[in-house]
Short mmCIF file of C-alpha atoms and ligand atoms in Angstrom, two decimals:
data_model
loop_
_atom_site.label_atom_id
_atom_site.label_comp_id
_atom_site.label_asym_id
_atom_site.label_seq_id
_atom_site.Cartn_x
_atom_site.Cartn_y
_atom_site.Cartn_z
CA MET A 199 127.55 94.64 109.54
CA LYS A 200 128.27 97.80 111.48
CA LYS A 201 125.33 99.52 112.99
CA VAL A 202 125.59 103.18 112.23
CA GLY A 203 123.13 105.31 114.06
CA LEU A 204 121.88 108.93 113.53
CA TYR A 205 120.21 110.69 116.53
CA LEU A 206 118.19 113.59 115.23
CA PHE A 207 117.54 116.18 117.85
CA THR A 208 114.39 118.18 117.25
CA ASN A 209 112.26 119.13 120.33
CA ASP A 210 114.52 117.15 122.69
CA LEU A 211 117.63 119.24 122.96
CA ARG A 212 118.95 117.45 126.12
CA ILE A 213 121.10 114.60 127.39
CA ASN A 214 119.31 113.79 130.67
CA ASP A 215 115.97 111.88 130.73
CA ASN A 216 116.52 111.09 127.08
CA THR A 217 115.47 107.39 126.88
CA LEU A 218 115.77 107.44 123.02
CA LEU A 219 119.41 108.66 123.27
CA HIS A 220 120.03 106.04 125.86
CA ARG A 221 118.62 103.39 123.55
CA ALA A 222 120.76 104.59 120.66
CA SER A 223 123.84 104.36 122.90
CA GLN A 224 123.08 100.72 123.70
CA LEU A 225 122.30 99.71 120.20
CA VAL A 226 124.68 101.14 117.55
CA ASP A 227 128.44 100.92 116.97
CA ASP A 228 128.76 104.48 115.67
CA LEU A 229 126.66 107.45 116.18
CA LEU A 230 126.02 110.76 114.30
CA CYS A 231 124.33 113.54 116.28
CA VAL A 232 122.33 115.98 114.18
CA ALA A 233 120.13 118.82 115.33
CA ILE A 234 117.51 120.67 113.12
CA GLU A 235 117.36 124.33 113.58
CA PRO A 236 113.58 125.45 113.38
CA LYS A 237 112.53 128.02 110.77
CA LEU A 238 109.22 129.71 110.18
CA SER A 239 107.11 127.65 107.69
CA THR A 240 105.90 129.44 104.48
CA TYR A 241 102.50 129.33 106.07
CA SER A 242 103.56 131.13 109.15
CA VAL A 243 105.56 133.68 107.24
CA ARG A 244 102.52 134.58 105.27
CA LEU A 245 100.21 134.79 108.28
CA SER A 246 102.64 136.55 110.59
CA GLN A 247 104.03 138.84 107.88
CA GLU A 248 107.38 138.25 109.49
CA GLN A 249 110.25 136.87 107.31
CA GLU A 250 111.95 134.95 110.10
CA ILE A 251 112.08 133.98 113.77
CA GLY A 252 112.47 136.93 116.08
CA ALA A 253 115.86 137.92 117.77
CA HIS A 254 114.96 136.48 121.14
CA ARG A 255 113.62 133.22 119.98
CA HIS A 256 116.46 132.82 117.66
CA LEU A 257 119.15 133.47 120.36
CA PHE A 258 117.40 131.13 122.76
CA ILE A 259 117.56 128.35 120.23
CA LYS A 260 121.10 128.98 119.33
CA GLN A 261 122.11 128.88 122.95
CA ALA A 262 120.16 125.57 123.49
CA ILE A 263 121.98 123.99 120.52
CA ASP A 264 125.29 125.35 121.66
CA ASP A 265 124.80 123.99 125.17
CA LEU A 266 123.79 120.52 123.66
CA ALA A 267 126.94 120.58 121.51
CA LEU A 268 129.07 121.28 124.54
CA SER A 269 127.38 118.28 126.53
CA LEU A 270 128.00 115.98 123.64
CA ALA A 271 131.45 117.04 123.21
CA ARG A 272 132.10 116.07 126.89
CA LEU A 273 130.89 112.52 125.98
CA GLY A 274 133.37 112.58 123.00
CA GLN A 275 130.65 113.32 120.34
CA ARG A 276 129.93 116.22 118.01
CA LEU A 277 126.74 117.91 116.89
CA PHE A 278 125.93 118.72 113.29
CA VAL A 279 123.18 121.35 112.53
CA LEU A 280 120.82 121.28 109.66
CA ASP A 281 118.21 123.81 108.67
CA GLN A 282 114.56 122.79 108.89
CA ASN A 283 112.80 121.65 105.68
CA THR A 284 116.08 120.07 104.50
CA ASN A 285 115.23 116.45 104.42
CA GLU A 286 117.46 116.14 101.32
CA ASN A 287 120.43 117.02 103.47
CA LEU A 288 119.29 114.54 106.08
CA VAL A 289 118.89 111.86 103.41
CA GLN A 290 122.22 112.81 101.92
CA ILE A 291 123.96 112.35 105.31
CA ILE A 292 122.11 109.01 105.82
CA LYS A 293 123.30 107.73 102.54
CA THR A 294 126.87 109.00 102.56
CA GLN A 295 127.44 107.72 106.19
CA HIS A 296 125.61 104.42 105.60
CA VAL A 297 123.34 105.02 108.45
CA THR A 298 121.31 101.94 109.45
CA HIS A 299 119.31 103.32 112.44
CA VAL A 300 117.69 106.64 113.03
CA PHE A 301 116.49 107.77 116.38
CA VAL A 302 114.08 110.66 116.50
CA SER A 303 111.62 112.01 119.10
CA SER A 304 107.98 111.42 117.91
CA HIS A 305 106.40 114.79 117.22
CA CYS A 306 102.75 115.89 117.57
CA ALA A 307 103.03 118.34 114.52
CA HIS A 308 102.23 117.51 110.95
CA ASP A 309 105.44 118.86 109.19
CA GLU A 310 107.76 117.20 111.62
CA ARG A 311 105.97 113.93 111.11
CA GLU A 312 106.14 114.32 107.32
CA LEU A 313 109.89 114.70 107.53
CA VAL A 314 110.26 111.47 109.18
CA LYS A 315 107.88 109.90 106.66
CA ASP A 316 109.75 111.35 103.56
CA THR A 317 113.10 110.19 104.89
CA LEU A 318 111.74 106.73 105.31
CA THR A 319 110.32 106.74 101.83
CA GLN A 320 113.63 107.74 100.34
CA CYS A 321 115.63 105.24 102.58
CA PRO A 322 113.37 102.31 102.91
CA ASP A 323 115.75 99.97 104.64
CA LEU A 324 116.29 102.39 107.53
CA LEU A 325 115.27 101.34 110.99
CA ILE A 326 113.58 104.27 112.75
CA SER A 327 113.14 104.27 116.49
CA GLN A 328 110.65 106.89 117.81
CA GLN A 329 109.08 107.70 121.13
CA HIS A 330 106.96 110.57 122.50
CA HIS A 331 109.45 111.58 125.09
CA THR A 332 108.61 115.23 125.43
CA THR A 333 105.42 114.39 127.32
CA LEU A 334 104.43 112.97 130.66
CA PHE A 335 102.53 110.10 129.14
CA GLU A 336 102.87 107.64 126.38
CA SER A 337 99.59 107.12 124.40
CA ASP A 338 99.42 103.48 125.26
CA MET A 339 98.97 104.46 128.97
CA PHE A 340 95.62 106.13 128.22
CA PRO A 341 92.41 104.39 129.19
CA PHE A 342 91.05 105.38 125.65
CA GLU A 343 92.28 105.14 122.09
CA LEU A 344 94.07 108.20 120.90
CA ALA A 345 91.44 108.54 118.06
CA LYS A 346 88.88 108.94 120.85
CA LEU A 347 90.86 111.65 122.71
CA PRO A 348 88.25 113.54 124.90
CA ARG A 349 87.04 116.63 123.34
CA SER A 350 87.41 118.73 126.50
CA PHE A 351 90.24 119.30 128.80
CA THR A 352 88.33 118.46 131.90
CA LYS A 353 87.25 115.08 130.49
CA PHE A 354 90.88 114.37 129.45
CA ARG A 355 92.26 115.41 132.86
CA LEU A 356 89.86 113.29 134.84
CA GLN A 357 90.88 110.24 132.93
CA VAL A 358 94.64 110.74 133.03
CA GLU A 359 95.60 112.65 136.12
CA ARG A 360 95.88 109.68 138.38
CA LEU A 361 97.89 107.56 135.98
CA GLU A 362 101.31 106.54 137.44
CA ILE A 363 104.24 108.58 135.84
CA GLU A 364 107.49 106.84 135.73
CA ILE A 365 110.00 109.34 137.20
CA LYS A 366 113.40 107.51 137.58
CA GLU A 367 116.32 109.64 136.69
CA SER A 368 118.34 108.62 133.68
CA VAL A 369 121.79 109.96 132.94
CA ILE A 370 123.85 109.14 129.95
CA THR A 371 127.53 108.63 130.66
CA TYR A 372 128.54 106.91 127.41
CA LEU A 373 127.88 107.60 123.66
CA PRO A 374 129.13 105.61 120.72
CA PRO A 375 131.91 107.27 118.72
CA LEU A 376 131.37 109.28 115.53
CA PRO A 377 131.69 107.27 112.34
CA GLN A 378 135.28 107.59 110.96
CA THR A 379 133.86 108.64 107.63
CA ALA A 380 131.99 111.62 109.10
CA THR A 381 134.11 114.61 107.94
CA ASP A 382 134.08 118.32 108.66
CA SER A 383 131.75 118.84 105.82
CA TYR A 384 128.77 119.13 108.19
CA ARG A 385 128.20 122.49 110.03
CA GLU A 386 128.73 122.47 113.81
CA PRO A 387 126.79 124.94 115.76
CA ILE A 388 128.23 128.38 115.54
CA LEU A 389 126.88 130.84 118.17
CA GLU A 390 126.60 134.27 116.60
CA LEU A 391 125.87 136.28 119.70
CA ASP A 392 124.39 139.74 119.17
CA ASP A 393 125.43 141.67 122.24
CA SER A 394 122.38 143.93 121.91
CA ILE A 395 120.05 141.06 122.60
CA THR A 396 119.98 140.02 126.31
CA GLY A 397 117.24 138.50 128.42
CA ASP A 398 116.16 136.73 131.59
CA TYR A 399 116.31 133.36 129.77
CA VAL A 400 119.39 131.49 128.60
CA GLY A 401 118.71 128.59 126.30
CA GLY A 402 119.95 125.01 126.97
CA GLU A 403 119.73 122.07 129.21
CA THR A 404 122.24 123.55 131.69
CA ALA A 405 120.35 126.68 132.28
CA ALA A 406 117.12 124.68 132.43
CA LEU A 407 118.31 122.57 135.28
CA THR A 408 119.69 125.43 137.10
CA HIS A 409 116.42 127.21 136.83
CA LEU A 410 114.50 124.16 137.99
CA GLU A 411 116.71 123.62 141.06
CA ASN A 412 116.42 127.38 141.91
CA TYR A 413 112.66 127.39 141.39
CA PHE A 414 112.10 124.55 143.86
CA SER A 415 114.64 125.74 146.40
CA HIS A 416 112.28 128.62 147.29
CA ASP A 417 108.74 128.36 148.46
CA TYR A 418 107.30 129.67 145.02
CA ALA A 419 105.61 126.37 144.20
CA GLY A 420 103.73 126.57 147.51
CA THR A 421 101.99 129.75 146.49
CA TYR A 422 101.82 129.25 142.71
CA LYS A 423 98.08 129.21 142.57
CA GLN A 424 97.78 132.66 143.89
CA THR A 425 100.54 134.22 142.00
CA ARG A 426 100.46 132.49 138.59
CA ASN A 427 98.23 135.06 136.93
CA ALA A 428 100.59 138.01 137.54
CA LEU A 429 101.57 139.88 134.32
CA ASP A 430 105.14 140.12 135.47
CA GLY A 431 107.64 138.80 137.95
CA ILE A 432 110.04 135.90 137.27
CA GLU A 433 108.90 134.12 140.39
CA ASN A 434 105.14 134.35 139.88
CA SER A 435 104.84 131.32 137.60
CA THR A 436 107.33 128.65 137.11
CA LYS A 437 108.80 129.89 133.74
CA PHE A 438 109.58 126.30 132.72
CA SER A 439 107.96 126.83 129.33
CA PRO A 440 110.90 128.06 127.32
CA TRP A 441 113.05 125.01 128.17
CA LEU A 442 110.14 122.70 127.85
CA ALA A 443 109.35 123.93 124.37
CA LEU A 444 112.82 122.98 123.16
CA GLY A 445 112.94 119.84 125.23
CA CYS A 446 116.04 121.19 127.26
CA VAL A 447 114.28 119.69 130.19
CA SER A 448 111.53 117.00 130.09
CA PRO A 449 108.15 117.30 131.82
CA LYS A 450 108.95 114.13 133.70
CA THR A 451 112.00 115.77 135.30
CA ILE A 452 109.94 118.72 136.31
CA TYR A 453 107.22 116.29 137.76
CA ARG A 454 109.85 114.48 139.75
CA HIS A 455 111.25 117.74 141.12
CA LEU A 456 107.53 118.80 141.93
CA LYS A 457 107.03 115.40 143.92
CA GLN A 458 110.29 115.99 145.75
CA PHE A 459 109.15 119.42 146.73
CA GLU A 460 105.83 118.00 147.93
CA ALA A 461 107.60 115.34 149.95
CA HIS A 462 109.85 117.87 151.69
CA ARG A 463 107.55 120.90 152.10
CA GLY A 464 104.08 119.56 151.71
CA ALA A 465 101.49 119.24 148.91
CA ASN A 466 98.80 121.87 148.62
CA ASP A 467 96.42 123.36 145.99
CA SER A 468 99.43 125.21 144.47
CA THR A 469 101.57 122.39 143.96
CA TYR A 470 98.72 120.38 142.47
CA TRP A 471 98.07 123.30 140.14
CA ILE A 472 101.48 123.10 138.57
CA TYR A 473 100.67 119.52 137.61
CA PHE A 474 97.29 120.71 136.46
CA GLU A 475 98.85 123.14 134.02
CA LEU A 476 101.32 120.52 132.77
CA LEU A 477 98.17 118.54 131.95
CA TRP A 478 96.93 121.36 129.76
CA ARG A 479 100.26 121.21 127.90
CA GLU A 480 99.74 117.37 127.60
CA TYR A 481 96.19 117.76 126.38
CA PHE A 482 97.22 120.19 123.63
CA TYR A 483 100.00 117.90 122.59
CA TRP A 484 97.77 114.89 122.05
CA LYS A 485 95.01 117.08 120.48
CA CYS A 486 97.53 118.45 117.86
CA LEU A 487 98.63 114.98 117.01
CA THR A 488 95.11 113.83 116.41
CA LEU A 489 94.16 116.97 114.45
CA GLY A 490 96.95 116.98 111.87
CA THR A 491 96.86 120.07 109.65
CA SER A 492 93.37 121.17 110.78
CA ARG A 493 95.02 122.33 114.06
CA PHE A 494 96.38 125.20 112.05
CA GLY A 495 93.20 125.91 110.13
CA ARG A 496 94.70 124.56 106.99
CA GLU A 497 94.49 121.56 104.80
CA SER A 498 97.73 122.27 102.93
CA SER A 499 100.61 124.62 103.30
CA ASP A 500 99.11 126.99 100.69
CA LEU A 501 97.08 129.94 101.88
CA SER A 502 95.07 131.50 99.19
CA ASN A 503 95.26 135.13 98.56
CA GLU A 504 91.84 136.08 99.70
CA GLN A 505 92.55 134.71 103.21
CA LEU A 506 95.14 137.31 103.73
CA LEU A 507 94.34 140.79 105.41
CA ASP A 508 92.88 143.66 103.63
CA THR A 509 94.54 147.15 104.02
CA THR A 510 92.53 148.15 107.17
CA ALA A 511 92.99 144.77 108.99
CA GLY A 512 96.65 144.80 107.93
CA SER A 513 97.21 148.05 109.53
CA SER A 514 95.39 147.00 112.68
CA PHE A 515 97.50 143.77 112.81
CA ALA A 516 100.82 145.74 112.40
CA LYS A 517 99.72 147.95 115.32
CA TRP A 518 98.74 144.93 117.48
CA LYS A 519 102.05 143.42 116.71
CA SER A 520 104.06 146.57 117.77
CA GLY A 521 101.98 147.33 120.77
CA ASN A 522 100.17 150.37 119.44
CA THR A 523 96.51 149.32 119.56
CA ASN A 524 95.45 152.07 122.09
CA TYR A 525 94.36 149.22 124.43
CA PRO A 526 97.06 149.89 127.11
CA ILE A 527 97.07 146.48 128.74
CA VAL A 528 97.32 144.89 125.28
CA ASP A 529 100.11 147.25 124.14
CA ALA A 530 102.10 146.67 127.36
CA CYS A 531 101.80 142.82 126.86
CA MET A 532 102.90 143.08 123.21
CA ARG A 533 105.85 145.41 123.99
CA GLN A 534 106.95 142.99 126.73
CA LEU A 535 106.82 140.10 124.08
CA ASN A 536 108.79 142.03 121.56
CA ALA A 537 111.37 143.21 124.08
CA THR A 538 111.93 139.75 125.88
CA GLY A 539 110.36 137.05 123.77
CA TYR A 540 108.10 136.12 126.75
CA MET A 541 104.55 137.08 127.96
CA SER A 542 102.57 135.89 130.88
CA ASN A 543 99.66 133.49 130.40
CA ARG A 544 97.15 136.08 131.44
CA GLY A 545 98.80 138.56 128.91
CA ARG A 546 98.56 136.03 126.05
CA GLN A 547 94.87 135.47 126.72
CA LEU A 548 94.16 139.25 126.74
CA VAL A 549 96.25 140.09 123.55
CA ALA A 550 94.60 137.05 121.74
CA SER A 551 91.09 138.08 122.86
CA CYS A 552 91.86 141.61 121.58
CA LEU A 553 93.06 140.51 118.21
CA ILE A 554 90.12 138.17 117.66
CA TYR A 555 87.16 139.95 119.19
CA GLU A 556 88.12 143.67 119.32
CA LEU A 557 90.22 143.95 116.08
CA ASP A 558 88.27 141.20 114.31
CA ILE A 559 91.33 139.58 112.86
CA ASP A 560 91.52 135.94 111.99
CA TRP A 561 93.25 134.19 114.96
CA ARG A 562 95.78 132.41 112.77
CA HIS A 563 97.53 135.67 112.23
CA GLY A 564 98.16 136.08 115.93
CA ALA A 565 99.16 132.47 116.38
CA ALA A 566 101.74 132.84 113.49
CA TYR A 567 103.18 136.14 115.07
CA PHE A 568 103.51 134.36 118.42
CA GLU A 569 105.31 131.42 116.71
CA SER A 570 107.76 133.87 115.37
CA GLN A 571 108.52 135.60 118.62
CA LEU A 572 107.86 133.42 121.73
CA ILE A 573 110.99 131.99 123.20
CA ASP A 574 108.73 129.18 124.56
CA TYR A 575 106.97 128.65 121.20
CA ASP A 576 105.50 125.20 121.25
CA VAL A 577 103.45 124.21 118.24
CA ALA A 578 100.67 122.36 120.22
CA SER A 579 100.38 124.81 123.07
CA ASN A 580 100.42 127.94 120.97
CA TRP A 581 98.02 126.93 118.10
CA GLY A 582 95.93 125.06 120.60
CA ASN A 583 95.51 127.99 123.04
CA TRP A 584 94.73 130.37 120.11
CA ALA A 585 92.20 127.90 118.80
CA TYR A 586 90.64 127.64 122.13
CA ILE A 587 90.22 131.46 122.54
CA ALA A 588 88.86 131.71 118.95
CA GLY A 589 86.41 128.79 119.74
CA THR A 590 87.91 126.32 117.21
CA LEU A 591 89.54 123.86 119.57
CA ASN A 592 87.53 121.11 117.94
CA PRO A 593 87.35 122.05 114.41
CA GLN A 594 84.43 120.35 112.58
CA ALA A 595 85.06 121.47 109.04
CA PRO A 596 88.87 121.78 108.55
CA GLN A 597 88.48 122.40 104.74
CA ASN A 598 87.25 126.05 105.47
CA ALA A 599 89.19 127.51 108.34
CA ASN A 600 87.68 130.97 108.02
CA LYS A 601 84.02 129.82 108.09
CA GLN A 602 84.89 127.61 110.96
CA CYS A 603 86.37 130.53 112.81
CA VAL A 604 83.21 132.55 112.44
CA THR A 605 80.90 129.72 113.51
CA HIS A 606 82.92 128.94 116.60
CA GLN A 607 83.50 132.45 117.64
CA SER A 608 79.84 132.88 118.44
CA GLN A 609 80.02 129.78 120.75
CA SER A 610 83.06 131.10 122.70
CA LYS A 611 82.08 134.36 124.31
CA SER A 612 83.57 133.24 127.49
CA ARG A 613 87.07 133.54 125.87
CA HIS A 614 86.28 137.16 125.09
CA PHE A 615 87.89 139.12 127.90
CA ASP A 616 86.79 142.46 129.14
CA LEU A 617 90.05 144.36 128.91
CA VAL A 618 89.06 147.11 131.38
CA LYS A 619 87.96 144.67 134.04
CA GLN A 620 91.01 142.46 133.44
CA THR A 621 93.17 145.60 133.88
CA GLU A 622 91.47 146.48 137.19
CA MET A 623 92.09 142.87 138.34
CA TYR A 624 95.64 142.30 137.18
CA ASP A 625 97.15 145.81 137.05
CA PRO A 626 95.03 148.02 139.17
CA GLU A 627 97.91 150.60 139.77
CA HIS A 628 98.93 150.38 136.16
CA THR A 629 102.39 149.41 137.24
CA PHE A 630 102.76 146.95 134.45
CA ILE A 631 101.24 149.25 131.81
CA LYS A 632 103.49 152.11 132.91
CA LYS A 633 106.64 149.91 132.81
CA TRP A 634 106.10 149.24 129.10
CA HIS A 635 104.94 152.70 128.26
CA ARG A 636 107.79 154.18 130.04
CA GLU A 637 108.80 156.57 127.39
CA ASP A 638 105.43 158.22 127.70
CA GLU A 639 103.79 157.48 131.09
CA ALA A 640 101.40 160.37 131.01
CA SER A 641 99.95 159.50 127.65
CA ALA A 642 99.59 155.90 128.64
CA SER A 643 97.23 156.90 131.41
CA ILE A 644 95.33 159.40 129.14
CA ARG A 645 94.96 156.62 126.51
CA TYR A 646 93.79 154.16 129.27
CA GLN A 647 91.06 156.78 130.30
CA ASP A 648 90.04 157.13 126.60
CA VAL A 649 89.45 153.42 126.46
CA ILE A 650 87.31 153.06 129.60
P1 LIG B 61 103.16 128.14 134.39
O1 LIG B 61 102.09 128.92 134.87
O2 LIG B 61 104.32 128.10 135.48
O3 LIG B 61 102.72 126.64 134.03
C1 LIG B 61 103.65 125.53 134.20
C2 LIG B 61 103.70 124.93 132.86
O4 LIG B 61 102.43 124.38 132.50
C3 LIG B 61 104.15 125.78 131.76
O5 LIG B 61 105.58 125.89 131.67
C4 LIG B 61 103.61 125.13 130.48
O6 LIG B 61 104.39 124.09 130.00
C5 LIG B 61 102.26 124.51 131.10
N1 LIG B 61 101.20 125.43 130.79
C6 LIG B 61 100.64 126.41 131.64
N2 LIG B 61 99.52 126.97 131.07
C7 LIG B 61 99.36 126.37 129.85
C8 LIG B 61 98.45 126.47 128.82
N3 LIG B 61 97.44 127.35 128.83
N4 LIG B 61 98.51 125.65 127.79
C9 LIG B 61 99.57 124.72 127.66
N5 LIG B 61 100.44 124.56 128.59
C10 LIG B 61 100.35 125.35 129.70
N6 LIG B 61 102.76 127.81 126.11
C11 LIG B 61 103.75 127.37 125.66
O7 LIG B 61 104.57 126.66 126.29
N7 LIG B 61 104.18 127.70 124.28
C12 LIG B 61 103.41 128.44 123.61
O8 LIG B 61 103.76 128.71 122.39
C13 LIG B 61 102.26 128.93 124.03
N8 LIG B 61 101.45 129.85 123.39
C14 LIG B 61 100.26 130.39 124.03
C15 LIG B 61 99.48 131.13 123.21
C16 LIG B 61 98.19 131.67 123.85
C17 LIG B 61 97.33 132.53 123.07
C18 LIG B 61 97.98 131.34 125.18
C19 LIG B 61 96.71 131.92 125.79
C20 LIG B 61 98.70 130.54 125.94
C21 LIG B 61 99.96 130.09 125.40
N9 LIG B 61 100.75 129.10 126.03
C22 LIG B 61 101.90 128.59 125.42
C23 LIG B 61 100.41 128.66 127.40
C24 LIG B 61 100.93 129.51 128.55
O9 LIG B 61 100.65 130.81 128.40
C25 LIG B 61 102.45 129.30 128.85
O10 LIG B 61 102.72 127.89 128.86
C26 LIG B 61 102.79 129.92 130.18
O11 LIG B 61 102.54 131.34 130.15
C27 LIG B 61 104.32 129.72 130.32
O12 LIG B 61 104.80 130.34 131.51
P2 LIG B 61 105.15 129.45 132.79
O13 LIG B 61 106.21 128.41 132.35
O14 LIG B 61 105.65 130.41 133.78
O15 LIG B 61 103.77 128.69 133.06
#
């Protein structure tokens, strides 16, 4: 019997360092390549009060899918695109194309895992191959069981940072052909470019690899630790996150480049610190996997009415989103996010702290808004970092997220940032604030004085 494979691209929109795609190319006679376009879940729509993914994130995803389609076309393949939450479509394709094998990246998030489970329930004879290939490690490399994942990042780091990471380069030069029965009835990616949306970041594996080469061809990595906290500046932190989030580049490829940089130009605190930050990403990934829905402060996708914002909080939330809180540093960061789809790590910490501790709004609303806007939105890093700042990183009582939030907030004062001090440290001349309050520089400085 013919082996018909279906490769489902989710958070791994790449050809290189894609061991699962390589396995598919070796195993099946025919292959269908399908990508799922992310959408905001109902839960995130309600929390963020946004109907859909923001323009910058949307464009970045489209570009990434388009780039993947081009790479597949070079290998004689085609890419079909499905909307998220459409496992019926997926099941339909599997049935009509007589798919025998499905290859799909393992995912740390609940909904994506459910999609695979549902598909398997409806097509019980299907052989599914999965692998965590958007991480540095596989769980069986850990010196602990996943169920006993260390509660703190430091404990996790100390146990994993010396593990050997396999960094051999894998390039795919052959893919099996499309099944002859596959017709034009599936949608190929259509890039609807809106000329008014431009940015520093272009989605896709091609742009990711160019950025990676460019970053390591300079000395930026050698001074990363000193510059990484800057609020602005393309060279001040690596800016790998947008491409990592969609899997346009793998963390192993980044790690390989980092090791090459160290071999040629020398290792130092800064080069180690890039690895250190990648370990934070890793930690949040495995944490998200072990927590299931409680990572999001929910037990089901329903959010009862009483958990939504009242009128006053709703108005504060709207002002926070649009960058009109009257905390100048926060407003500047939020305007940067809305105008570009990106915000520095320092900025994210400050705006999150402001939402939770100054405006007294449930952290999940902020996390959901970030989900809608960030071009580097990554389920584990986003909800993990928000939970960390809110003091709910290790939720005890997932059945009541609001109470949980209150209990933990009191334990996490260290994540409550002093916005005035932070402004003095990271924007002493108000260069960043003025840049994003350009339309009214004078009043920006007046408002800043008002706050201090
Ligand atoms: P660099 O400083 O150059 O770091 C190198 C890489 O390490 C990053 O690309 C990223 O993959 C990883 N990394 C760095 N810091 C963290 C961190 N705190 N947590 C997890 N991984 C990290 N990161 C995302 O990728 N997606 C998100 O949706 C996201 N949401 C966040 C929400 C909040 C409230 C906060 C405080 C942080 C969030 N982060 C998120 C983490 C961090 O802000 C970004 O990864 C970082 O700013 C990306 O820029 P960079 O690539 O230049 O990072």
